[in-house]
CSV table of N, CA and C in Angstrom, one decimal:
chain,number,residue,atom,x,y,z
H,1,THR,N,108.0,85.0,92.2
H,1,THR,CA,109.0,84.3,91.5
H,1,THR,C,109.6,83.1,92.4
H,2,GLN,N,110.1,82.2,91.8
H,2,GLN,CA,110.5,81.0,92.5
H,2,GLN,C,111.6,81.2,93.6
H,3,PRO,N,112.7,82.0,93.3
H,3,PRO,CA,113.7,82.1,94.4
H,3,PRO,C,113.1,82.7,95.7
H,4,VAL,N,112.2,83.7,95.5
H,4,VAL,CA,111.6,84.3,96.7
H,4,VAL,C,110.8,83.2,97.5
H,5,VAL,N,110.0,82.4,96.8
H,5,VAL,CA,109.2,81.4,97.5
H,5,VAL,C,110.2,80.4,98.2
H,6,ASN,N,111.3,80.1,97.5
H,6,ASN,CA,112.3,79.2,98.1
H,6,ASN,C,112.8,79.8,99.4
H,7,HIS,N,113.2,81.0,99.4
H,7,HIS,CA,113.7,81.7,100.6
H,7,HIS,C,112.7,81.6,101.8
H,8,ALA,N,111.4,82.0,101.4
H,8,ALA,CA,110.4,81.9,102.4
H,8,ALA,C,110.2,80.5,102.9
H,9,ASN,N,110.0,79.6,102.0
H,9,ASN,CA,109.8,78.2,102.5
H,9,ASN,C,111.0,77.6,103.3
H,10,LYS,N,112.2,77.9,102.8
H,10,LYS,CA,113.4,77.5,103.6
H,10,LYS,C,113.4,78.1,105.0
H,11,GLY,N,113.1,79.4,105.0
H,11,GLY,CA,113.1,80.0,106.3
H,11,GLY,C,112.1,79.4,107.3
H,12,LEU,N,110.9,79.2,106.8
H,12,LEU,CA,109.8,78.5,107.6
H,12,LEU,C,110.2,77.1,108.0
H,13,GLU,N,110.9,76.4,107.1
H,13,GLU,CA,111.3,75.0,107.4
H,13,GLU,C,112.4,75.1,108.4
H,14,PHE,N,113.4,75.9,108.3
H,14,PHE,CA,114.5,76.0,109.3
H,14,PHE,C,113.9,76.4,110.7
H,15,TYR,N,112.9,77.3,110.7
H,15,TYR,CA,112.3,77.7,111.9
H,15,TYR,C,111.6,76.5,112.6
H,16,SER,N,110.9,75.7,111.8
H,16,SER,CA,110.2,74.6,112.3
H,16,SER,C,111.1,73.5,112.9
H,17,LYS,N,112.3,73.5,112.4
H,17,LYS,CA,113.3,72.5,112.9
H,17,LYS,C,114.2,73.0,114.0
H,18,GLY,N,113.9,74.3,114.4
H,18,GLY,CA,114.7,74.9,115.5
H,18,GLY,C,116.0,75.4,115.1
H,19,GLN,N,116.2,75.6,113.8
H,19,GLN,CA,117.5,76.1,113.2
H,19,GLN,C,117.3,77.6,113.0
H,20,TYR,N,117.3,78.3,114.1
H,20,TYR,CA,116.9,79.7,114.1
H,20,TYR,C,117.8,80.6,113.4
H,21,GLN,N,119.1,80.5,113.5
H,21,GLN,CA,120.0,81.3,112.7
H,21,GLN,C,119.8,81.2,111.2
H,22,GLU,N,119.7,79.9,110.8
H,22,GLU,CA,119.5,79.7,109.4
H,22,GLU,C,118.1,80.3,108.9
H,23,ALA,N,117.1,80.1,109.8
H,23,ALA,CA,115.8,80.7,109.5
H,23,ALA,C,115.9,82.2,109.3
H,24,ILE,N,116.6,82.9,110.2
H,24,ILE,CA,116.7,84.3,110.1
H,24,ILE,C,117.4,84.7,108.7
H,25,VAL,N,118.4,84.1,108.4
H,25,VAL,CA,119.1,84.4,107.1
H,25,VAL,C,118.1,84.2,105.9
H,26,SER,N,117.4,83.1,105.8
H,26,SER,CA,116.5,82.9,104.7
H,26,SER,C,115.4,83.9,104.8
H,27,LEU,N,114.8,84.2,105.9
H,27,LEU,CA,113.7,85.1,106.1
H,27,LEU,C,114.1,86.5,105.7
H,28,ASN,N,115.4,86.9,106.0
H,28,ASN,CA,115.9,88.2,105.6
H,28,ASN,C,115.8,88.4,104.1
H,29,TYR,N,116.2,87.4,103.4
H,29,TYR,CA,116.1,87.4,101.9
H,29,TYR,C,114.6,87.5,101.4
H,30,ALA,N,113.8,86.7,102.0
H,30,ALA,CA,112.4,86.6,101.6
H,30,ALA,C,111.7,88.0,101.9
H,31,LEU,N,112.0,88.6,103.0
H,31,LEU,CA,111.4,89.9,103.4
H,31,LEU,C,111.8,91.0,102.5
H,32,GLU,N,113.0,90.9,101.8
H,32,GLU,CA,113.4,91.9,100.9
H,32,GLU,C,112.4,92.1,99.8
H,33,THR,N,111.8,91.0,99.4
H,33,THR,CA,110.8,91.1,98.3
H,33,THR,C,109.4,90.9,98.7
H,34,GLU,N,109.1,90.4,99.9
H,34,GLU,CA,107.8,90.3,100.4
H,34,GLU,C,107.7,91.0,101.8
H,35,PRO,N,107.9,92.3,101.8
H,35,PRO,CA,108.0,93.0,103.1
H,35,PRO,C,106.7,93.2,103.8
H,36,THR,N,105.5,92.8,103.3
H,36,THR,CA,104.3,92.9,104.0
H,36,THR,C,103.7,91.5,104.4
H,37,ARG,N,104.5,90.5,104.2
H,37,ARG,CA,104.0,89.1,104.6
H,37,ARG,C,104.2,88.9,106.1
H,38,ALA,N,103.1,89.0,106.8
H,38,ALA,CA,103.1,89.0,108.3
H,38,ALA,C,103.8,87.7,108.8
H,39,GLU,N,103.5,86.6,108.2
H,39,GLU,CA,104.0,85.3,108.8
H,39,GLU,C,105.5,85.3,108.8
H,40,LEU,N,106.2,85.9,107.8
H,40,LEU,CA,107.6,85.9,107.8
H,40,LEU,C,108.2,86.8,108.9
H,41,TRP,N,107.6,87.9,109.1
H,41,TRP,CA,108.0,88.8,110.2
H,41,TRP,C,107.8,88.1,111.5
H,42,GLY,N,106.7,87.4,111.7
H,42,GLY,CA,106.5,86.7,112.9
H,42,GLY,C,107.4,85.6,113.2
H,43,LYS,N,107.7,84.8,112.2
H,43,LYS,CA,108.7,83.7,112.4
H,43,LYS,C,110.1,84.2,112.6
H,44,ARG,N,110.5,85.3,111.9
H,44,ARG,CA,111.8,85.8,112.1
H,44,ARG,C,111.9,86.4,113.6
H,45,GLY,N,110.8,87.1,114.0
H,45,GLY,CA,110.8,87.6,115.3
H,45,GLY,C,110.9,86.5,116.4
H,46,LYS,N,110.2,85.5,116.2
H,46,LYS,CA,110.2,84.4,117.2
H,46,LYS,C,111.6,83.7,117.2
H,47,ALA,N,112.2,83.6,116.0
H,47,ALA,CA,113.5,83.0,115.9
H,47,ALA,C,114.6,83.9,116.6
H,48,LYS,N,114.4,85.2,116.5
H,48,LYS,CA,115.3,86.1,117.2
H,48,LYS,C,115.2,86.0,118.7
H,49,ALA,N,113.9,85.9,119.1
H,49,ALA,CA,113.6,85.7,120.6
H,49,ALA,C,114.3,84.4,121.1
H,50,ALA,N,114.1,83.3,120.3
H,50,ALA,CA,114.7,82.0,120.7
H,50,ALA,C,116.2,82.1,120.9
H,51,LEU,N,116.9,83.0,120.1
H,51,LEU,CA,118.3,83.2,120.2
H,51,LEU,C,118.7,84.3,121.2
H,52,GLY,N,117.7,84.9,121.9
H,52,GLY,CA,118.0,85.8,122.9
H,52,GLY,C,118.1,87.3,122.5
H,53,ASP,N,117.8,87.6,121.3
H,53,ASP,CA,117.8,88.9,120.7
H,53,ASP,C,116.4,89.6,120.9
H,54,TYR,N,116.1,89.9,122.1
H,54,TYR,CA,114.7,90.3,122.4
H,54,TYR,C,114.3,91.6,121.8
H,55,LEU,N,115.2,92.6,121.7
H,55,LEU,CA,114.8,93.9,121.1
H,55,LEU,C,114.5,93.7,119.7
H,56,ALA,N,115.4,93.0,118.9
H,56,ALA,CA,115.1,92.8,117.5
H,56,ALA,C,113.9,91.9,117.3
H,57,ALA,N,113.6,91.0,118.2
H,57,ALA,CA,112.4,90.1,118.1
H,57,ALA,C,111.2,91.0,118.3
H,58,ARG,N,111.2,91.9,119.3
H,58,ARG,CA,110.1,92.8,119.5
H,58,ARG,C,109.8,93.6,118.3
H,59,ASN,N,110.8,94.2,117.7
H,59,ASN,CA,110.6,95.0,116.5
H,59,ASN,C,110.0,94.2,115.4
H,60,ASP,N,110.5,93.0,115.1
H,60,ASP,CA,109.9,92.2,114.1
H,60,ASP,C,108.4,91.8,114.4
H,61,LEU,N,108.2,91.5,115.6
H,61,LEU,CA,106.8,91.1,116.0
H,61,LEU,C,105.8,92.2,115.9
H,62,ILE,N,106.2,93.4,116.2
H,62,ILE,CA,105.4,94.6,116.1
H,62,ILE,C,105.0,94.7,114.6
H,63,VAL,N,105.9,94.5,113.7
H,63,VAL,CA,105.6,94.6,112.3
H,63,VAL,C,104.7,93.5,111.8
H,64,ALA,N,105.0,92.3,112.4
H,64,ALA,CA,104.1,91.1,112.1
H,64,ALA,C,102.6,91.4,112.4
H,65,VAL,N,102.4,92.0,113.6
H,65,VAL,CA,101.1,92.3,114.0
H,65,VAL,C,100.5,93.4,113.2
H,66,LYS,N,101.3,94.4,112.8
H,66,LYS,CA,100.8,95.4,111.9
H,66,LYS,C,100.3,94.9,110.6
H,67,TYR,N,101.0,93.9,110.1
H,67,TYR,CA,100.6,93.3,108.8
H,67,TYR,C,99.5,92.2,108.9
H,68,GLY,N,99.0,92.0,110.2
H,68,GLY,CA,97.9,91.0,110.3
H,68,GLY,C,98.2,89.7,110.9
H,69,ASP,N,99.4,89.5,111.5
H,69,ASP,CA,99.7,88.2,112.1
H,69,ASP,C,98.9,88.1,113.4
H,70,ASN,N,97.9,87.2,113.4
H,70,ASN,CA,97.1,87.0,114.6
H,70,ASN,C,97.4,85.7,115.3
H,71,ASP,N,98.6,85.1,115.0
H,71,ASP,CA,99.0,83.9,115.7
H,71,ASP,C,99.2,84.2,117.2
H,72,ALA,N,98.6,83.3,118.0
H,72,ALA,CA,98.6,83.5,119.5
H,72,ALA,C,100.1,83.5,120.0
H,73,LYS,N,100.9,82.7,119.4
H,73,LYS,CA,102.3,82.6,119.8
H,73,LYS,C,103.1,83.9,119.5
H,74,THR,N,102.8,84.5,118.4
H,74,THR,CA,103.3,85.8,118.1
H,74,THR,C,103.0,86.8,119.1
H,75,HIS,N,101.7,86.9,119.5
H,75,HIS,CA,101.3,87.9,120.5
H,75,HIS,C,101.9,87.5,121.9
H,76,ALA,N,102.0,86.3,122.2
H,76,ALA,CA,102.6,85.9,123.5
H,76,ALA,C,104.1,86.3,123.6
H,77,VAL,N,104.8,86.0,122.5
H,77,VAL,CA,106.2,86.3,122.5
H,77,VAL,C,106.4,87.8,122.5
H,78,LEU,N,105.6,88.6,121.8
H,78,LEU,CA,105.6,90.0,121.8
H,78,LEU,C,105.4,90.6,123.2
H,79,ALA,N,104.4,90.1,123.9
H,79,ALA,CA,104.1,90.5,125.2
H,79,ALA,C,105.3,90.2,126.2
H,80,TRP,N,105.9,89.0,126.0
H,80,TRP,CA,107.0,88.6,126.8
H,80,TRP,C,108.2,89.5,126.5
H,81,ALA,N,108.4,89.8,125.3
H,81,ALA,CA,109.6,90.6,124.9
H,81,ALA,C,109.6,92.0,125.2
H,82,ASN,N,108.4,92.5,125.6
H,82,ASN,CA,108.2,93.9,126.0
H,82,ASN,C,108.8,94.1,127.3
């Protein structure tokens, strides 16, 4: 549905601009309806890490990897957050 895509796209756009708090809010909404989309978990986790919330970042990144996120940065941030 369109609103879900908008939340996901907005979250990814906010993340790419370094607007991490806004990205987290949008990604929270997107993940409510797309809970297995690895990219969203990964971006939210990296946004949380950028804001210093390492435990929450680690938890999100573990889920991202579980759902198939093979992005090298996801794995690097996860290793660092451990």
